[in-house]
Short mmCIF file of N, CA, C and O in Angstrom, two decimals:
data_model
loop_
_atom_site.label_atom_id
_atom_site.label_comp_id
_atom_site.label_asym_id
_atom_site.label_seq_id
_atom_site.Cartn_x
_atom_site.Cartn_y
_atom_site.Cartn_z
N UNK A 1 0.82 -1.20 0.00
CA UNK A 1 0.00 0.00 0.00
C UNK A 1 0.86 1.26 0.00
O UNK A 1 0.53 2.25 -0.65
N UNK A 2 1.98 1.20 0.75
CA UNK A 2 2.81 2.40 0.83
C UNK A 2 3.50 2.69 -0.49
O UNK A 2 3.81 3.85 -0.76
N UNK A 3 3.70 1.68 -1.31
CA UNK A 3 4.29 1.92 -2.64
C UNK A 3 3.31 2.70 -3.51
O UNK A 3 3.70 3.64 -4.20
N UNK A 4 2.05 2.32 -3.46
CA UNK A 4 1.03 3.02 -4.25
C UNK A 4 0.89 4.47 -3.79
O UNK A 4 0.85 5.40 -4.61
N UNK A 5 0.86 4.68 -2.48
CA UNK A 5 0.76 6.04 -1.96
C UNK A 5 1.98 6.88 -2.35
O UNK A 5 1.86 8.06 -2.67
N UNK A 6 3.15 6.26 -2.34
CA UNK A 6 4.36 6.98 -2.74
C UNK A 6 4.33 7.36 -4.21
O UNK A 6 4.74 8.47 -4.58
N UNK A 7 3.84 6.47 -5.05
CA UNK A 7 3.74 6.79 -6.47
C UNK A 7 2.73 7.91 -6.73
O UNK A 7 2.96 8.79 -7.56
N UNK A 8 1.62 7.89 -6.00
CA UNK A 8 0.63 8.96 -6.14
C UNK A 8 1.23 10.30 -5.69
O UNK A 8 1.01 11.34 -6.33
N UNK A 9 2.02 10.27 -4.63
CA UNK A 9 2.68 11.50 -4.17
C UNK A 9 3.63 12.04 -5.23
O UNK A 9 3.69 13.25 -5.46
N UNK A 10 4.35 11.16 -5.90
CA UNK A 10 5.27 11.59 -6.96
C UNK A 10 4.49 12.18 -8.13
O UNK A 10 4.89 13.20 -8.70
N UNK A 11 3.37 11.58 -8.49
CA UNK A 11 2.57 12.09 -9.60
C UNK A 11 2.07 13.50 -9.29
O UNK A 11 2.19 14.41 -10.12
N UNK A 12 1.56 13.71 -8.08
CA UNK A 12 1.08 15.04 -7.73
C UNK A 12 2.22 16.05 -7.60
O UNK A 12 2.04 17.23 -7.87
N UNK A 13 3.39 15.57 -7.22
CA UNK A 13 4.55 16.45 -7.13
C UNK A 13 4.94 16.96 -8.52
O UNK A 13 5.19 18.15 -8.71
N UNK A 14 4.95 16.07 -9.48
CA UNK A 14 5.28 16.46 -10.85
C UNK A 14 4.19 17.37 -11.42
O UNK A 14 4.48 18.38 -12.08
N UNK A 15 2.94 17.04 -11.17
CA UNK A 15 1.84 17.89 -11.63
C UNK A 15 1.91 19.28 -11.01
O UNK A 15 1.58 20.27 -11.67
N UNK A 16 2.35 19.37 -9.78
CA UNK A 16 2.46 20.66 -9.11
C UNK A 16 3.45 21.57 -9.82
O UNK A 16 3.22 22.76 -9.96
N UNK A 17 4.54 20.99 -10.31
CA UNK A 17 5.54 21.80 -11.00
C UNK A 17 5.10 22.09 -12.43
O UNK A 17 5.25 23.21 -12.91
N UNK A 18 4.53 21.12 -13.11
CA UNK A 18 4.18 21.28 -14.52
C UNK A 18 2.99 22.22 -14.70
O UNK A 18 3.02 23.13 -15.54
N UNK A 19 1.94 22.04 -13.92
CA UNK A 19 0.72 22.81 -14.11
C UNK A 19 0.81 24.19 -13.48
O UNK A 19 0.16 25.12 -13.92
N UNK A 20 1.62 24.35 -12.45
CA UNK A 20 1.74 25.63 -11.72
C UNK A 20 0.39 26.06 -11.17
O UNK A 20 -0.14 27.12 -11.49
N UNK A 21 -0.16 25.22 -10.35
CA UNK A 21 -1.45 25.48 -9.72
C UNK A 21 -1.38 26.76 -8.90
O UNK A 21 -0.50 26.94 -8.07
N UNK A 22 -2.30 27.67 -9.13
CA UNK A 22 -2.28 28.98 -8.46
C UNK A 22 -2.61 28.90 -6.98
O UNK A 22 -2.19 29.74 -6.21
N UNK A 23 -3.38 27.94 -6.57
CA UNK A 23 -3.82 27.87 -5.18
C UNK A 23 -2.99 26.92 -4.33
O UNK A 23 -3.18 26.85 -3.13
N UNK A 24 -2.08 26.17 -4.92
CA UNK A 24 -1.21 25.28 -4.18
C UNK A 24 -1.83 23.98 -3.74
O UNK A 24 -1.28 23.28 -2.90
N UNK A 25 -2.98 23.62 -4.31
CA UNK A 25 -3.64 22.39 -3.90
C UNK A 25 -2.85 21.15 -4.27
O UNK A 25 -2.84 20.18 -3.51
N UNK A 26 -2.19 21.18 -5.40
CA UNK A 26 -1.43 19.99 -5.81
C UNK A 26 -0.25 19.75 -4.89
O UNK A 26 0.09 18.61 -4.58
N UNK A 27 0.39 20.82 -4.45
CA UNK A 27 1.49 20.68 -3.49
C UNK A 27 1.00 20.14 -2.16
O UNK A 27 1.65 19.29 -1.54
N UNK A 28 -0.14 20.62 -1.73
CA UNK A 28 -0.73 20.11 -0.49
C UNK A 28 -1.06 18.63 -0.61
O UNK A 28 -0.78 17.84 0.29
N UNK A 29 -1.66 18.25 -1.72
CA UNK A 29 -2.03 16.84 -1.94
C UNK A 29 -0.78 15.97 -1.99
O UNK A 29 -0.74 14.87 -1.42
N UNK A 30 0.28 16.46 -2.64
CA UNK A 30 1.52 15.71 -2.73
C UNK A 30 2.13 15.49 -1.35
O UNK A 30 2.56 14.38 -1.02
N UNK A 31 2.18 16.54 -0.55
CA UNK A 31 2.73 16.39 0.80
C UNK A 31 1.85 15.50 1.68
O UNK A 31 2.35 14.75 2.52
N UNK A 32 0.53 15.56 1.46
CA UNK A 32 -0.37 14.70 2.22
C UNK A 32 -0.13 13.23 1.87
O UNK A 32 -0.09 12.38 2.76
N UNK A 33 0.04 12.94 0.59
CA UNK A 33 0.30 11.55 0.20
C UNK A 33 1.69 11.10 0.65
O UNK A 33 1.89 9.92 0.95
N UNK A 34 2.63 12.01 0.74
CA UNK A 34 3.94 11.66 1.29
C UNK A 34 3.81 11.26 2.75
O UNK A 34 4.39 10.27 3.19
N UNK A 35 3.03 12.02 3.51
CA UNK A 35 2.80 11.68 4.91
C UNK A 35 2.06 10.35 5.04
O UNK A 35 2.38 9.53 5.91
N UNK A 36 1.08 10.12 4.17
CA UNK A 36 0.36 8.84 4.20
C UNK A 36 1.27 7.67 3.83
O UNK A 36 1.11 6.57 4.36
N UNK A 37 2.23 7.91 2.95
CA UNK A 37 3.19 6.87 2.60
C UNK A 37 4.01 6.47 3.82
O UNK A 37 4.22 5.27 4.09
N UNK A 38 4.50 7.45 4.54
CA UNK A 38 5.29 7.17 5.75
C UNK A 38 4.44 6.43 6.78
O UNK A 38 4.89 5.45 7.38
N UNK A 39 3.20 6.87 6.97
CA UNK A 39 2.31 6.19 7.93
C UNK A 39 2.02 4.76 7.51
O UNK A 39 1.99 3.84 8.34
N UNK A 40 1.80 4.54 6.22
CA UNK A 40 1.51 3.19 5.73
C UNK A 40 2.72 2.28 5.89
O UNK A 40 2.58 1.09 6.21
N UNK A 41 3.92 2.82 5.69
CA UNK A 41 5.12 2.01 5.87
C UNK A 41 5.26 1.59 7.33
O UNK A 41 5.56 0.43 7.62
N UNK A 42 5.06 2.51 8.24
CA UNK A 42 5.19 2.16 9.65
C UNK A 42 4.06 1.26 10.11
O UNK A 42 4.26 0.44 11.02
N UNK A 43 2.91 1.34 9.49
CA UNK A 43 1.84 0.38 9.78
C UNK A 43 2.25 -1.02 9.32
O UNK A 43 1.99 -2.01 10.01
N UNK A 44 2.91 -1.09 8.18
CA UNK A 44 3.42 -2.36 7.68
C UNK A 44 4.44 -2.94 8.66
O UNK A 44 4.43 -4.13 8.94
N UNK A 45 5.33 -2.08 9.16
CA UNK A 45 6.32 -2.54 10.14
C UNK A 45 5.64 -2.99 11.43
O UNK A 45 6.06 -3.99 12.05
N UNK A 46 4.59 -2.29 11.84
CA UNK A 46 3.86 -2.69 13.05
C UNK A 46 3.19 -4.05 12.86
O UNK A 46 3.11 -4.85 13.80
N UNK A 47 2.72 -4.32 11.66
CA UNK A 47 2.14 -5.64 11.38
C UNK A 47 3.19 -6.74 11.48
O UNK A 47 2.90 -7.83 11.95
N UNK A 48 4.41 -6.46 11.03
CA UNK A 48 5.49 -7.44 11.18
C UNK A 48 5.78 -7.72 12.64
O UNK A 48 6.03 -8.85 13.05
N UNK A 49 5.75 -6.68 13.47
CA UNK A 49 5.98 -6.86 14.91
C UNK A 49 4.85 -7.68 15.52
O UNK A 49 5.08 -8.58 16.34
N UNK A 50 3.61 -7.38 15.15
CA UNK A 50 2.47 -8.11 15.69
C UNK A 50 2.50 -9.58 15.31
O UNK A 50 2.09 -10.44 16.11
N UNK A 51 3.02 -9.87 14.12
CA UNK A 51 3.12 -11.26 13.67
C UNK A 51 4.42 -11.91 14.13
O UNK A 51 4.66 -13.07 13.84
N UNK A 52 5.25 -11.14 14.85
CA UNK A 52 6.55 -11.59 15.34
C UNK A 52 7.45 -12.09 14.20
O UNK A 52 8.19 -13.05 14.34
N UNK A 53 7.36 -11.40 13.07
CA UNK A 53 8.21 -11.71 11.92
C UNK A 53 9.41 -10.75 11.95
O UNK A 53 9.51 -9.82 11.17
N UNK A 54 10.31 -11.02 12.88
CA UNK A 54 11.41 -10.10 13.10
C UNK A 54 12.47 -10.17 12.00
O UNK A 54 13.19 -9.21 11.78
N UNK A 55 12.55 -11.27 11.29
CA UNK A 55 13.51 -11.34 10.18
C UNK A 55 13.10 -10.39 9.06
O UNK A 55 13.94 -9.71 8.47
N UNK A 56 11.81 -10.33 8.76
CA UNK A 56 11.32 -9.38 7.75
C UNK A 56 11.49 -7.96 8.23
O UNK A 56 11.85 -7.06 7.46
N UNK A 57 11.26 -7.74 9.50
CA UNK A 57 11.41 -6.41 10.08
C UNK A 57 12.85 -5.94 10.01
O UNK A 57 13.13 -4.81 9.63
N UNK A 58 13.79 -6.81 10.35
CA UNK A 58 15.21 -6.45 10.29
C UNK A 58 15.69 -6.27 8.85
O UNK A 58 16.63 -5.53 8.60
N UNK A 59 15.02 -6.91 7.93
CA UNK A 59 15.41 -6.81 6.52
C UNK A 59 14.91 -5.52 5.89
O UNK A 59 15.62 -4.87 5.13
N UNK A 60 13.69 -5.10 6.20
CA UNK A 60 13.05 -3.99 5.51
C UNK A 60 13.27 -2.64 6.18
O UNK A 60 13.59 -1.66 5.52
N UNK A 61 13.10 -2.56 7.47
CA UNK A 61 13.06 -1.27 8.16
C UNK A 61 14.34 -0.45 8.05
O UNK A 61 14.27 0.74 7.77
N UNK A 62 15.53 -1.00 8.26
CA UNK A 62 16.72 -0.14 8.20
C UNK A 62 16.91 0.55 6.85
O UNK A 62 17.23 1.73 6.79
N UNK A 63 16.70 -0.17 5.78
CA UNK A 63 16.88 0.41 4.45
C UNK A 63 15.75 1.36 4.09
O UNK A 63 15.99 2.47 3.63
N UNK A 64 14.52 0.94 4.32
CA UNK A 64 13.39 1.75 3.90
C UNK A 64 13.22 3.01 4.74
O UNK A 64 12.72 4.01 4.24
N UNK A 65 13.63 2.99 5.99
CA UNK A 65 13.51 4.21 6.78
C UNK A 65 14.41 5.30 6.23
O UNK A 65 14.02 6.47 6.17
N UNK A 66 15.61 4.93 5.78
CA UNK A 66 16.50 5.92 5.15
C UNK A 66 15.92 6.43 3.84
O UNK A 66 15.96 7.63 3.55
N UNK A 67 15.35 5.53 3.05
CA UNK A 67 14.77 5.92 1.77
C UNK A 67 13.56 6.83 2.00
O UNK A 67 13.38 7.82 1.28
N UNK A 68 12.74 6.55 2.99
CA UNK A 68 11.58 7.40 3.28
C UNK A 68 12.01 8.79 3.74
O UNK A 68 11.36 9.78 3.39
N UNK A 69 13.07 8.88 4.53
CA UNK A 69 13.58 10.20 4.93
C UNK A 69 14.01 11.00 3.71
O UNK A 69 13.68 12.18 3.56
N UNK A 70 14.74 10.36 2.81
CA UNK A 70 15.22 11.04 1.60
C UNK A 70 14.05 11.46 0.72
O UNK A 70 13.99 12.59 0.24
N UNK A 71 13.10 10.56 0.51
CA UNK A 71 11.95 10.88 -0.34
C UNK A 71 11.09 12.00 0.26
O UNK A 71 10.60 12.85 -0.48
N UNK A 72 10.93 12.00 1.57
CA UNK A 72 10.17 13.07 2.21
C UNK A 72 10.87 14.41 2.05
O UNK A 72 10.24 15.42 1.72
N UNK A 73 12.18 14.43 2.25
CA UNK A 73 12.95 15.67 2.08
C UNK A 73 12.87 16.17 0.64
O UNK A 73 12.64 17.35 0.38
N UNK A 74 13.01 15.25 -0.32
CA UNK A 74 12.92 15.63 -1.74
C UNK A 74 11.53 16.15 -2.07
O UNK A 74 11.38 17.12 -2.81
N UNK A 75 10.49 15.53 -1.51
CA UNK A 75 9.13 15.99 -1.75
C UNK A 75 8.93 17.41 -1.23
O UNK A 75 8.31 18.24 -1.90
N UNK A 76 9.46 17.70 -0.07
CA UNK A 76 9.34 19.06 0.49
C UNK A 76 10.07 20.06 -0.38
O UNK A 76 9.55 21.14 -0.70
N UNK A 77 11.28 19.71 -0.81
CA UNK A 77 12.08 20.63 -1.63
C UNK A 77 11.42 20.87 -2.99
O UNK A 77 11.30 22.01 -3.45
N UNK A 78 10.98 19.82 -3.64
CA UNK A 78 10.38 19.97 -4.96
C UNK A 78 9.06 20.73 -4.89
O UNK A 78 8.77 21.56 -5.75
N UNK A 79 8.27 20.48 -3.85
CA UNK A 79 7.03 21.23 -3.71
C UNK A 79 7.29 22.69 -3.38
O UNK A 79 6.49 23.55 -3.72
N UNK A 80 8.40 23.00 -2.74
CA UNK A 80 8.72 24.39 -2.47
C UNK A 80 9.22 25.11 -3.73
O UNK A 80 9.14 26.34 -3.81
N UNK A 81 9.70 24.36 -4.71
CA UNK A 81 10.13 24.97 -5.98
C UNK A 81 8.95 25.68 -6.63
O UNK A 81 9.10 26.78 -7.17
N UNK A 82 7.78 25.07 -6.58
CA UNK A 82 6.62 25.70 -7.20
C UNK A 82 6.25 27.01 -6.50
O UNK A 82 5.72 27.92 -7.12
N UNK A 83 6.53 27.12 -5.21
CA UNK A 83 6.26 28.37 -4.50
C UNK A 83 7.20 29.47 -4.99
O UNK A 83 6.80 30.62 -5.14
N UNK A 84 8.45 29.12 -5.22
CA UNK A 84 9.41 30.12 -5.67
C UNK A 84 9.22 30.47 -7.15
O UNK A 84 9.56 31.57 -7.56
N UNK A 85 8.67 29.54 -7.94
CA UNK A 85 8.43 29.83 -9.35
C UNK A 85 7.31 30.83 -9.54
O UNK A 85 7.27 31.55 -10.52
N UNK A 86 6.38 30.90 -8.59
CA UNK A 86 5.25 31.83 -8.72
C UNK A 86 5.68 33.27 -8.53
O UNK A 86 5.08 34.17 -9.05
N UNK A 87 6.72 33.48 -7.73
CA UNK A 87 7.13 34.86 -7.43
C UNK A 87 7.99 35.44 -8.48
O UNK A 87 8.37 35.44 -9.39
#
């Protein structure tokens, strides 16, 4: 689920820059889907803990937590580009 939410966030991020929405709704939607992606990933990790599947947890969480930090930072930076392009 978090992969789908991440892809939707990327789509809205690109649309935000290409369309240059005057009201900033696309940037808001993109950041909202980025937050939902992070929440969905941690829900997935919580399910691994509940199922006591610690091998899957040790395999996925260290790598994906770094990737989610980078993607969130990039999403914030790219969405702020549209704010500076308007001025």
